[in-house]
Short mmCIF file of N, CA and C in Angstrom, two decimals:
data_model
loop_
_atom_site.label_atom_id
_atom_site.label_comp_id
_atom_site.label_asym_id
_atom_site.label_seq_id
_atom_site.Cartn_x
_atom_site.Cartn_y
_atom_site.Cartn_z
N MET Q 696 68.82 176.52 -62.49
CA MET Q 696 67.76 175.52 -62.62
C MET Q 696 68.10 174.23 -61.86
N MET Q 697 69.35 173.86 -61.91
CA MET Q 697 69.79 172.63 -61.25
C MET Q 697 69.49 172.67 -59.75
N GLY Q 698 69.52 173.86 -59.15
CA GLY Q 698 69.32 174.02 -57.72
C GLY Q 698 67.90 173.79 -57.26
N ALA Q 699 66.97 173.58 -58.16
CA ALA Q 699 65.58 173.39 -57.76
C ALA Q 699 65.08 171.98 -58.04
N ILE Q 700 65.95 171.10 -58.47
CA ILE Q 700 65.53 169.74 -58.84
C ILE Q 700 64.92 169.00 -57.65
N TYR Q 701 65.58 169.04 -56.51
CA TYR Q 701 65.09 168.31 -55.34
C TYR Q 701 63.75 168.87 -54.88
N LEU Q 702 63.63 170.18 -54.82
CA LEU Q 702 62.37 170.81 -54.42
C LEU Q 702 61.26 170.43 -55.40
N ALA Q 703 61.56 170.49 -56.69
CA ALA Q 703 60.57 170.11 -57.70
C ALA Q 703 60.17 168.65 -57.57
N ALA Q 704 61.14 167.78 -57.33
CA ALA Q 704 60.84 166.35 -57.16
C ALA Q 704 59.95 166.12 -55.94
N LEU Q 705 60.23 166.84 -54.86
CA LEU Q 705 59.39 166.72 -53.66
C LEU Q 705 57.96 167.17 -53.94
N LEU Q 706 57.82 168.30 -54.62
CA LEU Q 706 56.49 168.83 -54.91
C LEU Q 706 55.72 167.93 -55.87
N VAL Q 707 56.40 167.38 -56.88
CA VAL Q 707 55.75 166.45 -57.81
C VAL Q 707 55.33 165.18 -57.06
N SER Q 708 56.20 164.67 -56.21
CA SER Q 708 55.88 163.47 -55.43
C SER Q 708 54.71 163.71 -54.49
N LEU Q 709 54.70 164.86 -53.84
CA LEU Q 709 53.57 165.22 -52.97
C LEU Q 709 52.29 165.32 -53.78
N GLY Q 710 52.38 165.93 -54.95
CA GLY Q 710 51.22 166.03 -55.83
C GLY Q 710 50.69 164.66 -56.24
N CYS Q 711 51.59 163.73 -56.53
CA CYS Q 711 51.18 162.37 -56.89
C CYS Q 711 50.50 161.67 -55.72
N MET Q 712 51.02 161.85 -54.52
CA MET Q 712 50.37 161.25 -53.35
C MET Q 712 48.97 161.83 -53.15
N LEU Q 713 48.84 163.14 -53.38
CA LEU Q 713 47.52 163.77 -53.23
C LEU Q 713 46.56 163.30 -54.32
N LEU Q 714 47.08 163.01 -55.52
CA LEU Q 714 46.23 162.45 -56.57
C LEU Q 714 45.73 161.05 -56.18
N LEU Q 715 46.61 160.23 -55.62
CA LEU Q 715 46.18 158.91 -55.12
C LEU Q 715 45.14 159.07 -54.02
N ASP Q 716 45.39 160.02 -53.15
CA ASP Q 716 44.44 160.30 -52.06
C ASP Q 716 43.09 160.70 -52.63
N TRP Q 717 43.10 161.58 -53.60
CA TRP Q 717 41.85 162.05 -54.23
C TRP Q 717 41.12 160.88 -54.90
N ARG Q 718 41.87 160.05 -55.63
CA ARG Q 718 41.26 158.95 -56.37
C ARG Q 718 40.60 157.93 -55.45
N PHE Q 719 41.26 157.62 -54.33
CA PHE Q 719 40.77 156.56 -53.46
C PHE Q 719 40.19 157.05 -52.14
N ARG Q 720 40.17 158.38 -51.94
CA ARG Q 720 39.59 158.99 -50.73
C ARG Q 720 40.20 158.37 -49.46
N LEU Q 721 41.51 158.50 -49.31
CA LEU Q 721 42.22 157.82 -48.24
C LEU Q 721 42.58 158.70 -47.05
N PHE Q 722 42.76 160.02 -47.27
CA PHE Q 722 43.26 160.87 -46.19
C PHE Q 722 42.57 162.23 -46.25
N PHE Q 723 43.08 163.17 -47.01
CA PHE Q 723 42.47 164.50 -47.08
C PHE Q 723 41.06 164.45 -47.66
N TRP Q 724 40.85 163.61 -48.66
CA TRP Q 724 39.52 163.56 -49.28
C TRP Q 724 38.58 162.64 -48.52
N ARG Q 725 39.05 162.04 -47.47
CA ARG Q 725 38.18 161.25 -46.59
C ARG Q 725 37.68 162.13 -45.45
N ASP Q 726 38.59 162.89 -44.82
CA ASP Q 726 38.24 163.80 -43.72
C ASP Q 726 39.29 164.91 -43.71
N ALA Q 727 38.99 166.02 -44.37
CA ALA Q 727 39.97 167.09 -44.57
C ALA Q 727 40.43 167.72 -43.26
N VAL Q 728 39.53 167.91 -42.32
CA VAL Q 728 39.90 168.55 -41.06
C VAL Q 728 40.86 167.65 -40.27
N ALA Q 729 40.50 166.39 -40.12
CA ALA Q 729 41.36 165.46 -39.40
C ALA Q 729 42.71 165.31 -40.10
N ALA Q 730 42.71 165.25 -41.42
CA ALA Q 730 43.96 165.13 -42.18
C ALA Q 730 44.83 166.36 -41.99
N ALA Q 731 44.23 167.54 -41.99
CA ALA Q 731 45.00 168.77 -41.78
C ALA Q 731 45.62 168.79 -40.39
N VAL Q 732 44.87 168.35 -39.39
CA VAL Q 732 45.39 168.30 -38.02
C VAL Q 732 46.54 167.30 -37.93
N VAL Q 733 46.36 166.11 -38.48
CA VAL Q 733 47.40 165.09 -38.44
C VAL Q 733 48.66 165.59 -39.16
N THR Q 734 48.47 166.22 -40.31
CA THR Q 734 49.61 166.74 -41.07
C THR Q 734 50.34 167.83 -40.29
N ALA Q 735 49.59 168.75 -39.69
CA ALA Q 735 50.21 169.84 -38.92
C ALA Q 735 50.95 169.30 -37.70
N VAL Q 736 50.33 168.37 -36.99
CA VAL Q 736 50.97 167.79 -35.80
C VAL Q 736 52.22 166.99 -36.21
N GLY Q 737 52.10 166.21 -37.28
CA GLY Q 737 53.25 165.46 -37.77
C GLY Q 737 54.39 166.36 -38.19
N LEU Q 738 54.07 167.43 -38.92
CA LEU Q 738 55.09 168.39 -39.34
C LEU Q 738 55.75 169.04 -38.13
N ALA Q 739 54.95 169.47 -37.17
CA ALA Q 739 55.50 170.10 -35.96
C ALA Q 739 56.41 169.13 -35.21
N PHE Q 740 55.96 167.89 -35.05
CA PHE Q 740 56.76 166.88 -34.35
C PHE Q 740 58.11 166.70 -35.03
N PHE Q 741 58.09 166.51 -36.35
CA PHE Q 741 59.34 166.26 -37.06
C PHE Q 741 60.23 167.49 -37.13
N LEU Q 742 59.64 168.69 -37.17
CA LEU Q 742 60.46 169.91 -37.12
C LEU Q 742 61.14 170.06 -35.76
N VAL Q 743 60.41 169.77 -34.68
CA VAL Q 743 61.02 169.80 -33.35
C VAL Q 743 62.14 168.77 -33.27
N TRP Q 744 61.90 167.61 -33.82
CA TRP Q 744 62.92 166.55 -33.86
C TRP Q 744 64.15 167.05 -34.62
N ASP Q 745 63.94 167.68 -35.78
CA ASP Q 745 65.06 168.22 -36.56
C ASP Q 745 65.82 169.29 -35.80
N VAL Q 746 65.10 170.20 -35.18
CA VAL Q 746 65.75 171.28 -34.42
C VAL Q 746 66.56 170.70 -33.27
N ALA Q 747 66.02 169.69 -32.59
CA ALA Q 747 66.77 169.04 -31.51
C ALA Q 747 68.03 168.36 -32.05
N GLY Q 748 67.90 167.71 -33.18
CA GLY Q 748 69.06 167.07 -33.80
C GLY Q 748 70.10 168.07 -34.26
N ILE Q 749 69.65 169.20 -34.79
CA ILE Q 749 70.57 170.26 -35.21
C ILE Q 749 71.27 170.84 -33.99
N ALA Q 750 70.51 171.12 -32.93
CA ALA Q 750 71.09 171.69 -31.70
C ALA Q 750 72.11 170.74 -31.07
N ALA Q 751 71.88 169.44 -31.19
CA ALA Q 751 72.79 168.46 -30.62
C ALA Q 751 73.98 168.17 -31.54
N GLY Q 752 73.97 168.76 -32.72
CA GLY Q 752 75.06 168.53 -33.66
C GLY Q 752 74.96 167.23 -34.42
N ILE Q 753 73.81 166.58 -34.36
CA ILE Q 753 73.60 165.30 -35.05
C ILE Q 753 73.22 165.54 -36.50
N PHE Q 754 72.32 166.49 -36.73
CA PHE Q 754 71.86 166.79 -38.08
C PHE Q 754 72.58 168.03 -38.60
N PHE Q 755 72.92 167.99 -39.86
CA PHE Q 755 73.49 169.17 -40.51
C PHE Q 755 73.13 169.13 -41.98
N ARG Q 756 73.18 170.28 -42.58
CA ARG Q 756 72.79 170.41 -43.98
C ARG Q 756 74.00 170.12 -44.85
N GLY Q 757 73.86 169.14 -45.70
CA GLY Q 757 74.92 168.84 -46.65
C GLY Q 757 74.76 169.71 -47.89
N GLU Q 758 75.84 170.00 -48.54
CA GLU Q 758 75.79 170.78 -49.77
C GLU Q 758 75.42 169.85 -50.92
N ALA Q 759 74.42 170.24 -51.68
CA ALA Q 759 74.00 169.45 -52.82
C ALA Q 759 73.66 170.38 -53.98
N ALA Q 760 74.11 170.01 -55.16
CA ALA Q 760 73.86 170.84 -56.34
C ALA Q 760 72.38 170.86 -56.71
N ILE Q 761 71.62 169.85 -56.29
CA ILE Q 761 70.21 169.78 -56.67
C ILE Q 761 69.28 170.51 -55.71
N ALA Q 762 69.81 170.99 -54.58
CA ALA Q 762 69.01 171.72 -53.59
C ALA Q 762 69.08 173.21 -53.88
N THR Q 763 68.09 173.95 -53.38
CA THR Q 763 68.03 175.39 -53.65
C THR Q 763 69.10 176.17 -52.91
N GLY Q 764 69.54 175.68 -51.77
CA GLY Q 764 70.52 176.41 -50.97
C GLY Q 764 69.88 177.41 -50.03
N ILE Q 765 68.56 177.54 -50.08
CA ILE Q 765 67.83 178.45 -49.19
C ILE Q 765 67.66 177.76 -47.84
N VAL Q 766 68.01 178.47 -46.78
CA VAL Q 766 67.86 177.90 -45.44
C VAL Q 766 66.84 178.72 -44.65
N LEU Q 767 65.99 178.03 -43.92
CA LEU Q 767 64.97 178.68 -43.08
C LEU Q 767 65.54 179.02 -41.71
N ALA Q 768 66.51 178.25 -41.29
CA ALA Q 768 67.22 178.44 -40.02
C ALA Q 768 68.58 177.76 -40.23
N PRO Q 769 69.52 177.99 -39.34
CA PRO Q 769 70.81 177.32 -39.51
C PRO Q 769 70.64 175.80 -39.64
N GLU Q 770 71.18 175.25 -40.69
CA GLU Q 770 71.15 173.81 -40.98
C GLU Q 770 69.76 173.27 -41.32
N LEU Q 771 68.79 174.14 -41.58
CA LEU Q 771 67.42 173.70 -41.92
C LEU Q 771 67.06 174.24 -43.30
N PRO Q 772 67.26 173.42 -44.34
CA PRO Q 772 66.98 173.89 -45.70
C PRO Q 772 65.48 174.01 -45.98
N LEU Q 773 65.16 174.80 -46.97
CA LEU Q 773 63.77 175.00 -47.40
C LEU Q 773 63.09 173.68 -47.72
N GLU Q 774 63.82 172.76 -48.27
CA GLU Q 774 63.23 171.48 -48.70
C GLU Q 774 62.79 170.60 -47.53
N GLU Q 775 63.36 170.81 -46.36
CA GLU Q 775 63.07 169.92 -45.22
C GLU Q 775 61.60 169.90 -44.82
N PRO Q 776 60.94 171.06 -44.59
CA PRO Q 776 59.52 170.99 -44.23
C PRO Q 776 58.65 170.39 -45.35
N ILE Q 777 59.03 170.62 -46.60
CA ILE Q 777 58.28 170.04 -47.73
C ILE Q 777 58.42 168.51 -47.67
N PHE Q 778 59.64 168.05 -47.44
CA PHE Q 778 59.86 166.61 -47.31
C PHE Q 778 59.07 166.03 -46.14
N LEU Q 779 59.03 166.74 -45.04
CA LEU Q 779 58.32 166.24 -43.86
C LEU Q 779 56.81 166.16 -44.12
N VAL Q 780 56.26 167.14 -44.82
CA VAL Q 780 54.84 167.08 -45.20
C VAL Q 780 54.62 165.87 -46.11
N PHE Q 781 55.51 165.69 -47.09
CA PHE Q 781 55.41 164.52 -47.97
C PHE Q 781 55.45 163.23 -47.16
N LEU Q 782 56.36 163.16 -46.19
CA LEU Q 782 56.50 161.97 -45.35
C LEU Q 782 55.20 161.66 -44.61
N VAL Q 783 54.58 162.67 -44.03
CA VAL Q 783 53.33 162.48 -43.29
C VAL Q 783 52.21 162.06 -44.24
N VAL Q 784 52.07 162.77 -45.35
CA VAL Q 784 50.99 162.46 -46.30
C VAL Q 784 51.19 161.06 -46.89
N CYS Q 785 52.41 160.73 -47.27
CA CYS Q 785 52.69 159.41 -47.83
C CYS Q 785 52.35 158.31 -46.82
N THR Q 786 52.77 158.51 -45.58
CA THR Q 786 52.49 157.52 -44.53
C THR Q 786 50.99 157.35 -44.34
N MET Q 787 50.26 158.44 -44.29
CA MET Q 787 48.82 158.35 -44.04
C MET Q 787 48.05 157.79 -45.23
N VAL Q 788 48.49 158.08 -46.45
CA VAL Q 788 47.86 157.49 -47.64
C VAL Q 788 48.13 155.98 -47.65
N LEU Q 789 49.36 155.59 -47.36
CA LEU Q 789 49.67 154.16 -47.29
C LEU Q 789 48.87 153.47 -46.18
N TYR Q 790 48.76 154.12 -45.03
CA TYR Q 790 47.98 153.57 -43.92
C TYR Q 790 46.50 153.43 -44.32
N GLY Q 791 45.95 154.49 -44.90
CA GLY Q 791 44.55 154.44 -45.32
C GLY Q 791 44.30 153.35 -46.36
N GLY Q 792 45.24 153.20 -47.29
CA GLY Q 792 45.12 152.15 -48.30
C GLY Q 792 45.22 150.77 -47.69
N ALA Q 793 46.14 150.59 -46.75
CA ALA Q 793 46.30 149.29 -46.10
C ALA Q 793 45.06 148.93 -45.29
N VAL Q 794 44.52 149.90 -44.57
CA VAL Q 794 43.29 149.65 -43.79
C VAL Q 794 42.16 149.23 -44.73
N ARG Q 795 42.02 149.94 -45.84
CA ARG Q 795 40.94 149.61 -46.78
C ARG Q 795 41.13 148.20 -47.35
N LEU Q 796 42.36 147.85 -47.72
CA LEU Q 796 42.61 146.51 -48.26
C LEU Q 796 42.35 145.43 -47.21
N LEU Q 797 42.78 145.67 -45.99
CA LEU Q 797 42.55 144.69 -44.92
C LEU Q 797 41.07 144.55 -44.60
N GLU Q 798 40.34 145.67 -44.60
CA GLU Q 798 38.90 145.59 -44.35
C GLU Q 798 38.21 144.82 -45.46
N ARG Q 799 38.62 145.07 -46.69
CA ARG Q 799 38.02 144.35 -47.82
C ARG Q 799 38.34 142.86 -47.72
N ARG Q 800 39.59 142.54 -47.40
CA ARG Q 800 39.99 141.14 -47.27
C ARG Q 800 39.26 140.47 -46.11
N HIS Q 801 39.16 141.17 -44.98
CA HIS Q 801 38.48 140.63 -43.81
C HIS Q 801 37.00 140.42 -44.12
N GLY Q 802 36.38 141.35 -44.78
CA GLY Q 802 34.97 141.23 -45.15
C GLY Q 802 34.74 140.07 -46.10
N THR Q 803 35.66 139.86 -47.03
CA THR Q 803 35.55 138.75 -47.97
C THR Q 803 35.72 137.42 -47.24
N SER Q 804 36.67 137.34 -46.32
CA SER Q 804 36.89 136.08 -45.61
C SER Q 804 35.71 135.76 -44.68
N GLN Q 805 35.06 136.78 -44.11
CA GLN Q 805 33.88 136.54 -43.28
C GLN Q 805 32.74 135.99 -44.12
N ALA Q 806 32.56 136.56 -45.31
CA ALA Q 806 31.49 136.09 -46.18
C ALA Q 806 31.74 134.65 -46.61
N GLN Q 807 32.99 134.29 -46.89
CA GLN Q 807 33.31 132.93 -47.27
C GLN Q 807 33.10 131.97 -46.10
N GLY Q 808 33.46 132.40 -44.89
CA GLY Q 808 33.27 131.56 -43.70
C GLY Q 808 31.80 131.32 -43.40
N ALA Q 809 30.96 132.32 -43.63
CA ALA Q 809 29.53 132.19 -43.37
C ALA Q 809 28.86 131.27 -44.38
N ALA Q 810 29.43 131.18 -45.59
CA ALA Q 810 28.83 130.36 -46.64
C ALA Q 810 29.08 128.87 -46.40
N ARG Q 811 30.03 128.53 -45.56
CA ARG Q 811 30.36 127.10 -45.33
C ARG Q 811 29.41 126.47 -44.41
#
């Protein structure tokens, strides 16, 4: 059981980000096709980055009691692509939220400026 803690934490965290996305319609629930494309491209980019780092001897898999120990390729643990998807989704939810807050703030400041 201990070997699945990190994977479980990643999946719970990803689920929480998707709940925020659903609640505020920031990424997947705003435009599912575009979000799927961005997520796939982001995942592919970061996997290529990881493979290049592994090939260059920069990245390596550390032994951790909380990881599953399952590897998809040499030095590429099962948890890595899940983490990368979480990274992309988290970034895009934060970006979508920031854009919405800035638009709301900008709209409010325009209305205040027009009232003067």
